[in-house]
Coordinates of N, CA and C in Angstrom, one line a residue:
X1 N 15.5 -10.5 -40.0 CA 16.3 -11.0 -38.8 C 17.7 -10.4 -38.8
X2 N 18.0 -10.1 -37.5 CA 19.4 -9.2 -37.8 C 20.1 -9.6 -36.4
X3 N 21.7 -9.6 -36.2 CA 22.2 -10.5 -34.8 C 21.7 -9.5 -33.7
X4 N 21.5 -8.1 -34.1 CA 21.0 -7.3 -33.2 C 19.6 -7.7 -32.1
X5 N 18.7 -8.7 -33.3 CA 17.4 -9.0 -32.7 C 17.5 -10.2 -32.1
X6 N 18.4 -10.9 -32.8 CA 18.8 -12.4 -32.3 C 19.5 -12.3 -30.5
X7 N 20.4 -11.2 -30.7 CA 21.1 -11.2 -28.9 C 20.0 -10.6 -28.4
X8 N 19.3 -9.7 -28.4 CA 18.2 -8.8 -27.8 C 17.1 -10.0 -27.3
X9 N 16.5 -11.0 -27.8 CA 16.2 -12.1 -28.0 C 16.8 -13.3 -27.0
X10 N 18.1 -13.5 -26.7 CA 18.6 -14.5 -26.0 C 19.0 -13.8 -24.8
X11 N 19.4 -12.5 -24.4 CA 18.8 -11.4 -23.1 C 18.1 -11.1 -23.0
X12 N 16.8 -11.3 -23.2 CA 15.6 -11.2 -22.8 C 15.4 -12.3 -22.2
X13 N 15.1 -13.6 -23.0 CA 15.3 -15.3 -22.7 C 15.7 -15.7 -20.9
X14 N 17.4 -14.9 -21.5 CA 18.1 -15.2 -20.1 C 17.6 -14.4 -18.9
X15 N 17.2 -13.0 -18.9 CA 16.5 -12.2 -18.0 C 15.4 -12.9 -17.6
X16 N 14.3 -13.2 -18.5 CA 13.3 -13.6 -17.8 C 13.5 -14.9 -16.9
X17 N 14.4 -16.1 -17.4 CA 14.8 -17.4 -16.7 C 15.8 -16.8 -15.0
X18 N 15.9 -15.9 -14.8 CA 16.9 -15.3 -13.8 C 15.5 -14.7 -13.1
X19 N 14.3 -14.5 -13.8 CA 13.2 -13.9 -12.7 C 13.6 -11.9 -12.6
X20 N 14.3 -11.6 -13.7 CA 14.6 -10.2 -13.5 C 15.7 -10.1 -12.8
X21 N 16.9 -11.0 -11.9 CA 17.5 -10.4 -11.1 C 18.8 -10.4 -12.3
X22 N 18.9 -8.6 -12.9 CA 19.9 -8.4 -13.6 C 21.4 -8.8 -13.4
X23 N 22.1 -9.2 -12.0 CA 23.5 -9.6 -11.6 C 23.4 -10.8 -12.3
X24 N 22.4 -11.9 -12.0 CA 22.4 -13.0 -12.6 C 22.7 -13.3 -14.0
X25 N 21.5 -12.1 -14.5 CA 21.3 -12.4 -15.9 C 22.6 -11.6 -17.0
X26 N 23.4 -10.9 -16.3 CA 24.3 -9.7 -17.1 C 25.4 -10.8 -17.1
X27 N 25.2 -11.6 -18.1 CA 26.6 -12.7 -18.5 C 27.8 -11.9 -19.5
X28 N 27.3 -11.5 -20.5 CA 28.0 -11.0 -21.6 C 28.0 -9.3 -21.9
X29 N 27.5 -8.6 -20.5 CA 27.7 -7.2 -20.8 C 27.4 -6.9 -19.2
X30 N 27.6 -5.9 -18.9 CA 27.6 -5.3 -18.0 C 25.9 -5.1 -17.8
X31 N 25.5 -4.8 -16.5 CA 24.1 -4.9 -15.7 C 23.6 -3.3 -16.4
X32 N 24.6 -2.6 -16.4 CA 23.8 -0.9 -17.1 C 23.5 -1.2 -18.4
X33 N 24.8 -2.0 -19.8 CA 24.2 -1.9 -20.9 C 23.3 -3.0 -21.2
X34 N 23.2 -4.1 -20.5 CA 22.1 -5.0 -20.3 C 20.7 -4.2 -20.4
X35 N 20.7 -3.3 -19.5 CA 19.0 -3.0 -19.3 C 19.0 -1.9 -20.6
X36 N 20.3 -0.8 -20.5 CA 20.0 0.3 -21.7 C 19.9 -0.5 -22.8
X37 N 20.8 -0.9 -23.4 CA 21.0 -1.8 -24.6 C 19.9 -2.5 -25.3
X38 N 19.6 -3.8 -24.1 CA 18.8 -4.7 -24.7 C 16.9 -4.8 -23.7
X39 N 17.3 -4.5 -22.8 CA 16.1 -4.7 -22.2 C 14.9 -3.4 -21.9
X40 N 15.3 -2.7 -21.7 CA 14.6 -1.2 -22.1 C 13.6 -0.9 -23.1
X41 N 12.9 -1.1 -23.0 CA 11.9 -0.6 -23.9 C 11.8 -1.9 -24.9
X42 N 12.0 -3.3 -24.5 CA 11.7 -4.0 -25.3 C 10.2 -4.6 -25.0
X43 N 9.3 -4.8 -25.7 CA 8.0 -4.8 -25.8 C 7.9 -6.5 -24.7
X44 N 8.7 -7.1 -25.2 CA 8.3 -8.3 -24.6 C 8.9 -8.2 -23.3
X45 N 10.2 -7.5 -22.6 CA 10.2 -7.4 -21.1 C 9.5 -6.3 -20.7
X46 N 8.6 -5.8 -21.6 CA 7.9 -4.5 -20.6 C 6.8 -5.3 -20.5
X47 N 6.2 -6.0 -21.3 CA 5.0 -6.9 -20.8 C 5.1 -7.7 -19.4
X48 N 6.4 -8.6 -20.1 CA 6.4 -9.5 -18.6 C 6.7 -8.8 -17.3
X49 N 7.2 -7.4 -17.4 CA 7.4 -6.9 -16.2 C 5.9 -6.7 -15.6
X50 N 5.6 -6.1 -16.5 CA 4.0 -5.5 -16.1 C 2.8 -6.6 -15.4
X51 N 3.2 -7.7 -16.1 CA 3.0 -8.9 -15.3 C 3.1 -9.3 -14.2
X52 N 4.4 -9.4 -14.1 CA 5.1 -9.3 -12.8 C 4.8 -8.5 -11.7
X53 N 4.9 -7.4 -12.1 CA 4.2 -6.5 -11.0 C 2.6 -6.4 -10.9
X54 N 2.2 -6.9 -12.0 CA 0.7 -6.7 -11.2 C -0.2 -7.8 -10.6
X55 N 0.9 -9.1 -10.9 CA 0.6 -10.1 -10.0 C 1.3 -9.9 -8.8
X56 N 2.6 -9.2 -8.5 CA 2.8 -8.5 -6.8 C 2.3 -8.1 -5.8
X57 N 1.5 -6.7 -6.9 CA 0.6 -5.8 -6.3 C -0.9 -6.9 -6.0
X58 N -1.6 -7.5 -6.5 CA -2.6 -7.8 -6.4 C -2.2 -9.2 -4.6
X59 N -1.3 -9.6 -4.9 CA -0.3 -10.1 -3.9 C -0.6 -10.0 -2.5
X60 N 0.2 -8.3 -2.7 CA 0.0 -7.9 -1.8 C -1.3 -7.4 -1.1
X61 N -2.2 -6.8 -2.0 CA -3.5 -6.2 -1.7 C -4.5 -7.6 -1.0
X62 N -4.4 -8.9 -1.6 CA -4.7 -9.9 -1.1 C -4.7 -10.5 0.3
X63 N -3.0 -9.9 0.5 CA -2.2 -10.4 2.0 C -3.0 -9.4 3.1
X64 N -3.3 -7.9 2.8 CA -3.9 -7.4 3.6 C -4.8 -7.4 4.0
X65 N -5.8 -7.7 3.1 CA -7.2 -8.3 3.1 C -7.3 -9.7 4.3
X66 N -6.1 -10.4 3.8 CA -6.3 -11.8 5.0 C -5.8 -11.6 6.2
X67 N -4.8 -10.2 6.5 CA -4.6 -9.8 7.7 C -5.4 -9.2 8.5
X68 N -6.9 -8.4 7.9 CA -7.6 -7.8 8.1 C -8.7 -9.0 9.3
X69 N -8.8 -9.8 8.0 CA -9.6 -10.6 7.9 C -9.3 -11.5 9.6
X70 N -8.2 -11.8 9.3 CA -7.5 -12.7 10.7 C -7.6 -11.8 12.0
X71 N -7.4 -10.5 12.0 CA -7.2 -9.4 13.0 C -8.8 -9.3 13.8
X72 N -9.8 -9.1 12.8 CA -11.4 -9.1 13.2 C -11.4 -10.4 13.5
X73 N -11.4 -11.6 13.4 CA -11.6 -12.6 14.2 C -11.0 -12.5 15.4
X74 N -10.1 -11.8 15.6 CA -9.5 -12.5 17.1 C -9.6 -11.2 18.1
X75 N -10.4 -10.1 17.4 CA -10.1 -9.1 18.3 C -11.8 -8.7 18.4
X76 N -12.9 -9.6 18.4 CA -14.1 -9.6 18.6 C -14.7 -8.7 17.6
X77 N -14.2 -8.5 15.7 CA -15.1 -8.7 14.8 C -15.3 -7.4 14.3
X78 N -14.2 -6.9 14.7 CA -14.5 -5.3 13.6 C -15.2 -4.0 14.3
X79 N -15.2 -3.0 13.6 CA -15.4 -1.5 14.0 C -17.4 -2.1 13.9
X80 N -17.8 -1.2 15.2 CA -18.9 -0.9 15.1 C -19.1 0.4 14.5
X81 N -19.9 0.4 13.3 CA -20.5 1.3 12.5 C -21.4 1.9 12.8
X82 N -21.8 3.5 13.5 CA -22.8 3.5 14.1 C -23.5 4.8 13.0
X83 N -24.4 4.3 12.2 CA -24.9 5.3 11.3 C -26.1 6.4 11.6
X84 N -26.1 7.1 11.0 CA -27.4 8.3 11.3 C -26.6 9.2 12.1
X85 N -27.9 9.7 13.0 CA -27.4 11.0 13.5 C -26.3 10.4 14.9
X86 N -25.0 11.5 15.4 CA -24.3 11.1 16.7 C -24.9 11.7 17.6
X87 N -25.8 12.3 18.0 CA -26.2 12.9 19.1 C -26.5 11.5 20.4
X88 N -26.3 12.1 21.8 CA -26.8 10.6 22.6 C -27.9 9.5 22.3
X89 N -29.0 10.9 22.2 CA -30.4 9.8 21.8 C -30.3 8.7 20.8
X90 N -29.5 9.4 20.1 CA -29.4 8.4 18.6 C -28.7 7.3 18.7
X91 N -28.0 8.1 19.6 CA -26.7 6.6 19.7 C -27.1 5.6 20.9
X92 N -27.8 6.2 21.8 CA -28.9 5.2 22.6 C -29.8 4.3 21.6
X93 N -30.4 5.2 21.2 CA -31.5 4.4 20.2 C -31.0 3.2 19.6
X94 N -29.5 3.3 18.8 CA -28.1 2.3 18.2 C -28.1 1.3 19.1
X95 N -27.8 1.1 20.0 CA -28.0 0.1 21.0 C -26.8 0.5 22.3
X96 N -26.6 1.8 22.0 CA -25.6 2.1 22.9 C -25.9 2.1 24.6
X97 N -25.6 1.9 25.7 CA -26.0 2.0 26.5 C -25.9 3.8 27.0
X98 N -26.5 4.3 27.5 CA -27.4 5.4 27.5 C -25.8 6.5 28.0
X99 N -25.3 5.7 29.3 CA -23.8 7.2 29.8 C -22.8 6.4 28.7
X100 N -22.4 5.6 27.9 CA -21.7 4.8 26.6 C -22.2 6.1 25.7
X101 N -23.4 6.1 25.4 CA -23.9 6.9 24.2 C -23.4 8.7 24.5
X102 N -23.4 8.9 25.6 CA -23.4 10.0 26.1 C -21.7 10.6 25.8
X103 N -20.7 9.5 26.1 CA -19.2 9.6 26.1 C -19.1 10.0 24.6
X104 N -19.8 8.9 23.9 CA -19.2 8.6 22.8 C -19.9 10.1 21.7
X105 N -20.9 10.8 22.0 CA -21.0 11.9 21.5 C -20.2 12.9 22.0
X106 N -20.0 13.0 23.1 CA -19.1 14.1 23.9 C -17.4 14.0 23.1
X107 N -17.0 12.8 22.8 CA -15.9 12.8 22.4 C -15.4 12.1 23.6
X108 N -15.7 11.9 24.1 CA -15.0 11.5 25.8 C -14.3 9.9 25.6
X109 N -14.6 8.9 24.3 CA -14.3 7.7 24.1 C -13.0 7.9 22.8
X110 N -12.8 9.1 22.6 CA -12.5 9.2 20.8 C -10.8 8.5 21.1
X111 N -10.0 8.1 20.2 CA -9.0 7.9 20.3 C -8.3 8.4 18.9
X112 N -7.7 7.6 18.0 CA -7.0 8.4 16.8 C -7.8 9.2 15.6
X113 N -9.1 8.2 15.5 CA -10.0 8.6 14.5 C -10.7 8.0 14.4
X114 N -11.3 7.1 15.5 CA -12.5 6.5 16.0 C -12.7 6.9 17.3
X115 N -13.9 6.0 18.2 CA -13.6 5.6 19.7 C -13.7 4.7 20.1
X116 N -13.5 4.6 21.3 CA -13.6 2.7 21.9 C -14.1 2.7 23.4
X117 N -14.8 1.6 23.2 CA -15.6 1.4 23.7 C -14.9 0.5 24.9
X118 N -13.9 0.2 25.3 CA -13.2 -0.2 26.6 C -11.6 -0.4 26.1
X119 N -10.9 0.7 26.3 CA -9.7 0.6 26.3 C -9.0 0.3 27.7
X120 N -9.8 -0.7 28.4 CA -9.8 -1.1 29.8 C -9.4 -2.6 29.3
X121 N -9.8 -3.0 28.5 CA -9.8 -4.4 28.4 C -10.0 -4.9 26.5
X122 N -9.0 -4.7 25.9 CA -9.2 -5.3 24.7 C -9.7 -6.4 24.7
X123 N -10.3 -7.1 23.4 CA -11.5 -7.9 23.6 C -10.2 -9.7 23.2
X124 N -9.2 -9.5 22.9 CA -8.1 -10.8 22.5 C -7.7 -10.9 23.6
X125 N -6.6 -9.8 24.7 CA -6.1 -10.0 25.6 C -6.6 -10.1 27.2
X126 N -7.5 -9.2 26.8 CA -8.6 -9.0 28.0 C -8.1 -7.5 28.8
X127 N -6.3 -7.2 28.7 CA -6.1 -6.5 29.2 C -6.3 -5.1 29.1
X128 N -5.7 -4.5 29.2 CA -5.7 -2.3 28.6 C -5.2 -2.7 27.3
X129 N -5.6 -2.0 26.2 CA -5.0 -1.9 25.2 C -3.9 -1.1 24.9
X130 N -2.7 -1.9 24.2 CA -1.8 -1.5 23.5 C -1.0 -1.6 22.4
X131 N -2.3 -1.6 21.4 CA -2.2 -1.7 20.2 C -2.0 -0.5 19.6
X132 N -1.7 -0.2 18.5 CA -1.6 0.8 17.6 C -3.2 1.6 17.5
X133 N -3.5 3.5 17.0 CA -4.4 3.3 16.5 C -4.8 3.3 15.0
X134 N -4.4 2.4 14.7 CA -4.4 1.5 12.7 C -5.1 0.5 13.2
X135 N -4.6 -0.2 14.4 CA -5.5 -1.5 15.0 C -7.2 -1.5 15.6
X136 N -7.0 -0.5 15.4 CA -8.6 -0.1 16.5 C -9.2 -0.3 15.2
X137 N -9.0 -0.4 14.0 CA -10.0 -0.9 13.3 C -10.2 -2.3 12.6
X138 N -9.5 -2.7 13.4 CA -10.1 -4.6 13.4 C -10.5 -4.7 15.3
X139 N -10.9 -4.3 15.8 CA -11.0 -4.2 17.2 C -12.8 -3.7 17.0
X140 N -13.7 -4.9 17.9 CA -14.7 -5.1 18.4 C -15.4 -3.9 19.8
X141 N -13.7 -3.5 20.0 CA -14.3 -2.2 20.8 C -14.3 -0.9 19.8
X142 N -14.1 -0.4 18.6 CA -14.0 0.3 17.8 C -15.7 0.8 17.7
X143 N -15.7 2.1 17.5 CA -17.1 2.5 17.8 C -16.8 4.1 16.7
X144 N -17.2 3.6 15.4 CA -17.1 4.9 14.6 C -18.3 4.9 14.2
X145 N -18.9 6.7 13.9 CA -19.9 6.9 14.0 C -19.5 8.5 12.8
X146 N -20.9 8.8 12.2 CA -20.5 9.9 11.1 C -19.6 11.1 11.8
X147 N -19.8 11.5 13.1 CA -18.9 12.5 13.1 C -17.3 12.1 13.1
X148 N -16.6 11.1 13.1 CA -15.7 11.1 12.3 C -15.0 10.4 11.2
X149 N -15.8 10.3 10.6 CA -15.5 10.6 8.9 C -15.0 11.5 8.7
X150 N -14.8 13.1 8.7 CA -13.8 13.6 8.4 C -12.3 13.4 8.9
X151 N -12.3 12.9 10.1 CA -11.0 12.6 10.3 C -10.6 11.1 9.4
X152 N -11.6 10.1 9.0 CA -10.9 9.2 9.0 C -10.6 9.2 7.1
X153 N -11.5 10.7 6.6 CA -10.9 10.6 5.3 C -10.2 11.6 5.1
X154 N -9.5 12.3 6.3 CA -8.0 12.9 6.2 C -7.0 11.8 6.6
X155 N -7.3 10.4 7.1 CA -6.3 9.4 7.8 C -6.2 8.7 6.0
X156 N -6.8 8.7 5.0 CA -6.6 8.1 3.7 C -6.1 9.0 3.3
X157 N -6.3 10.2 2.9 CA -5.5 11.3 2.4 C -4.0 11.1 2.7
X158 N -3.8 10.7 4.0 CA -2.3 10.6 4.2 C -1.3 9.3 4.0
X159 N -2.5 8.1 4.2 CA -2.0 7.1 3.9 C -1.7 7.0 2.2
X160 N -2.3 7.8 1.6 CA -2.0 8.2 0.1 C -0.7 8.9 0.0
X161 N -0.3 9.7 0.8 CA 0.8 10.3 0.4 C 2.0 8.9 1.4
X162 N 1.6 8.1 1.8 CA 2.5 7.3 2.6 C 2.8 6.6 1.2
X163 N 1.8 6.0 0.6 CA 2.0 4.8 -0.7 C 2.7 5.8 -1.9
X164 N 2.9 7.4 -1.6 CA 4.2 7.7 -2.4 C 5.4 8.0 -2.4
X165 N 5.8 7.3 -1.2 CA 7.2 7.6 -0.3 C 7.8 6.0 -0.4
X166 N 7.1 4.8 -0.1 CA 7.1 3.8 0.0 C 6.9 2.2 -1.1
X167 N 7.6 1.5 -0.6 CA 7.5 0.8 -2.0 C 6.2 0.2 -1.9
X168 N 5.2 -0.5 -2.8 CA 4.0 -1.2 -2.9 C 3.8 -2.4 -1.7
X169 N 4.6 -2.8 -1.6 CA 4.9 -4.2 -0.7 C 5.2 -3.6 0.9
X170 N 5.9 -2.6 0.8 CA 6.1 -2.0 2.4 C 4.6 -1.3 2.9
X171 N 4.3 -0.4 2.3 CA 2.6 0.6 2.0 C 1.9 -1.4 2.4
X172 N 1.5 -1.9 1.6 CA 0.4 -2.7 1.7 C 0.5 -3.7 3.0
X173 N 2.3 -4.0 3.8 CA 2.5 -4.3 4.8 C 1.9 -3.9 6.0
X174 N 2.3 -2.7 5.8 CA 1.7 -1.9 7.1 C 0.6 -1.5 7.4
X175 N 0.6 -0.8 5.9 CA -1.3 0.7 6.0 C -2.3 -0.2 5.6
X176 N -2.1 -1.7 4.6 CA -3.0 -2.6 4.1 C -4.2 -2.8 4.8
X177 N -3.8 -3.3 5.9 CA -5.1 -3.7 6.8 C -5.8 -2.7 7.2
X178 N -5.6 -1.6 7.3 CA -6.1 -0.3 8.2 C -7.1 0.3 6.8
X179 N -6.0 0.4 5.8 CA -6.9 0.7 4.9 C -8.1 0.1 4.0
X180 N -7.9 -1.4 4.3 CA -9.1 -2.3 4.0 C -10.0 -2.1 4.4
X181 N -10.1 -2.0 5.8 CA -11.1 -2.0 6.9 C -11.6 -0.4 6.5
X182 N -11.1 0.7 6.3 CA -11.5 2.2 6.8 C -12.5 1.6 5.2
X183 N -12.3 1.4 3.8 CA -12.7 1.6 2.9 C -14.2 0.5 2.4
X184 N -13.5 -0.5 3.6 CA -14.6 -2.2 3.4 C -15.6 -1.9 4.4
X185 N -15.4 -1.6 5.3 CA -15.6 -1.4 6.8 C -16.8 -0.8 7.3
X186 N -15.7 0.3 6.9 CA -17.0 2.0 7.4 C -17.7 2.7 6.8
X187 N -16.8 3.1 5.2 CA -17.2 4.5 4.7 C -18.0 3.7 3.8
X188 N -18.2 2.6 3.4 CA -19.7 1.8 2.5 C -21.1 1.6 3.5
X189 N -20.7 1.9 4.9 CA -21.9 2.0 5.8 C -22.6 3.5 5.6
X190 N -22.1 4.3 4.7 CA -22.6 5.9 4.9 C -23.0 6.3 3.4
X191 N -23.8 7.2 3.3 CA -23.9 7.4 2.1 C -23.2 8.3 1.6
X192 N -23.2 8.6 -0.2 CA -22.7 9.5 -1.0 C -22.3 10.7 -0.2
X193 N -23.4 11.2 0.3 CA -24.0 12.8 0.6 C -23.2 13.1 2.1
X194 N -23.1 11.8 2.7 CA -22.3 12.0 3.9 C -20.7 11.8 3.6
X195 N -20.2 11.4 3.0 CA -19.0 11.6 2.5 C -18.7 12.9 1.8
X196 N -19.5 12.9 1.1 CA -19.1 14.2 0.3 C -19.3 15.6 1.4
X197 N -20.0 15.4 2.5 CA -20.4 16.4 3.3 C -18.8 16.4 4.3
X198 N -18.2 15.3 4.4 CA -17.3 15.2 5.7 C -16.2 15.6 4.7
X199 N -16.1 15.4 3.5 CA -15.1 15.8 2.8 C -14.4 17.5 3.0
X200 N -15.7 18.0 2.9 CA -15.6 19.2 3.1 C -15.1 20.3 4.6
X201 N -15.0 19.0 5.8 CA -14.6 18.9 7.3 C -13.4 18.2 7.5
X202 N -12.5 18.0 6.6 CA -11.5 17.1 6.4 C -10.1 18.2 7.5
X203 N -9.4 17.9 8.5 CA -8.8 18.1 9.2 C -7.6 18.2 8.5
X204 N -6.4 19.3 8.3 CA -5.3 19.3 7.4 C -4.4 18.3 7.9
X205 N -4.4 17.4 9.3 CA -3.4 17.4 9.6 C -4.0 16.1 10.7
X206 N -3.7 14.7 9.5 CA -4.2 13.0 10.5 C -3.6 12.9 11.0
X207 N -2.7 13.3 11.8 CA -1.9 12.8 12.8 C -1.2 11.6 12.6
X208 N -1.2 11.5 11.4 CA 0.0 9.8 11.5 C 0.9 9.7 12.1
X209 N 1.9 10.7 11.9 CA 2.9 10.6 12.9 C 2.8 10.6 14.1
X210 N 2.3 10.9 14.7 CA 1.8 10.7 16.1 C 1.1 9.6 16.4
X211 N 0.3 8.3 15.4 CA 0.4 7.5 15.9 C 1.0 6.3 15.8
X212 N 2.0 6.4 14.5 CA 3.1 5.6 14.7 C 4.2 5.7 15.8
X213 N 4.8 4.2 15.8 CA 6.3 4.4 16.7 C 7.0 5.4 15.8
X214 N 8.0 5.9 16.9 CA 9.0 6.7 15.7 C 9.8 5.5 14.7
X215 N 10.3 4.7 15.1 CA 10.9 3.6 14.4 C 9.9 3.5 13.2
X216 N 9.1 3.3 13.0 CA 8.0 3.0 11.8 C 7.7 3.6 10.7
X217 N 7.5 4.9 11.2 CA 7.6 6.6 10.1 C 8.7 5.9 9.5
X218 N 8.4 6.4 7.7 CA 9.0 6.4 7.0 C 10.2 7.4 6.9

């Protein structure tokens, strides 16, 4: 036992009772030699940190999931999944109605990386839609179908590089719900072979910025 382990020991104590917020906890030294000094690499605040943060993170991944969740209820129930082949017949066959089936292979319905099926009337407000396209996938008029999967696994590609610009809590705020749904949603309606096939059709360039506000972009 040495006074070295003893103070290292009662700044730790007082860090963790302060919840980590160093101004609080930096009574007898300054907030820099606080963390260099004593708290840095000490096995017992790197644990509780790690704690900490991975009860955040799971937090937050939680919060999106129940945003997701709340969004498909009120906006008539989520992306229609339309699997097999996109050609009309098929998508007739799906239960599309036959000039519906005909749009929606033409591209004629497509919007950011889905399409929809009445941007005349969202299914909460009744009116034209003016939602985001991150929204169109808790939206009942959402109509994704294999031919775009490549775009919607260049729209994760980028939301990947968003969650490295961004803090955990901000990323799971925004892209959470969009990315619940694209990963819970869609791409478990398709097989291996089709993924790995759209992988290879992956568009350099998801347009995120284009469909965010400018205010929003990071």
């Amino acid at each position: 036992m040495s006074f070295n382990r003893i103070k290292t020991s009662m700044e730790v104590r007082r860090t963790k009772r302060m919840g980590g917020h160093l101004p609080s906890a930096a009574k007898s030294n300054t907030m820099p030699v606080l963390f260099r000094h004593y708290l840095s690499g000490d096995p017992v605040i790197t644990s509780w940190a790690e704690e900490v943060l991975g009860e955040a993170l799971a937090g937050a991944e939680q919060a999106a999931l129940l945003a997701h969740e709340r969004a498909v209820r009120t906006a008539g129930g989520g992306p229609r999944v339309l699997t097999g082949p996109a050609d009309a017949a098929a998508l007739t066959k799906a239960g599309l109605a036959p000039s519906a089936a005909r749009q929606v292979a033409d591209g004629a319905l497509d919007t950011g990386w889905s399409a929809c099926a009445d941007h005349d009337c969202h299914p909460l407000t009744q009116q034209p839609c003016q939602v985001s396209f991150l929204d169109c996938f808790h939206c009942g008029n959402c109509l994704v179908t294999r031919d775009h999967l490549p775009r919607l696994l260049a729209l994760l590609d980028a939301l990947a590089q968003r969650r490295r610009e961004l803090s955990e809590e901000q990323w799971w705020q925004r892209y959470g719900p969009a990315w619940v749904a694209i990963r819970q949603d869609i791409l478990t309606r398709f097989t291996p072979a089709e993924l790995e096939q759209a992988q290879t059709r992956k568009p350099h360039d998801a347009l995120l910025d284009l469909a965010e506000n400018p205010w929003e972009a990071p």
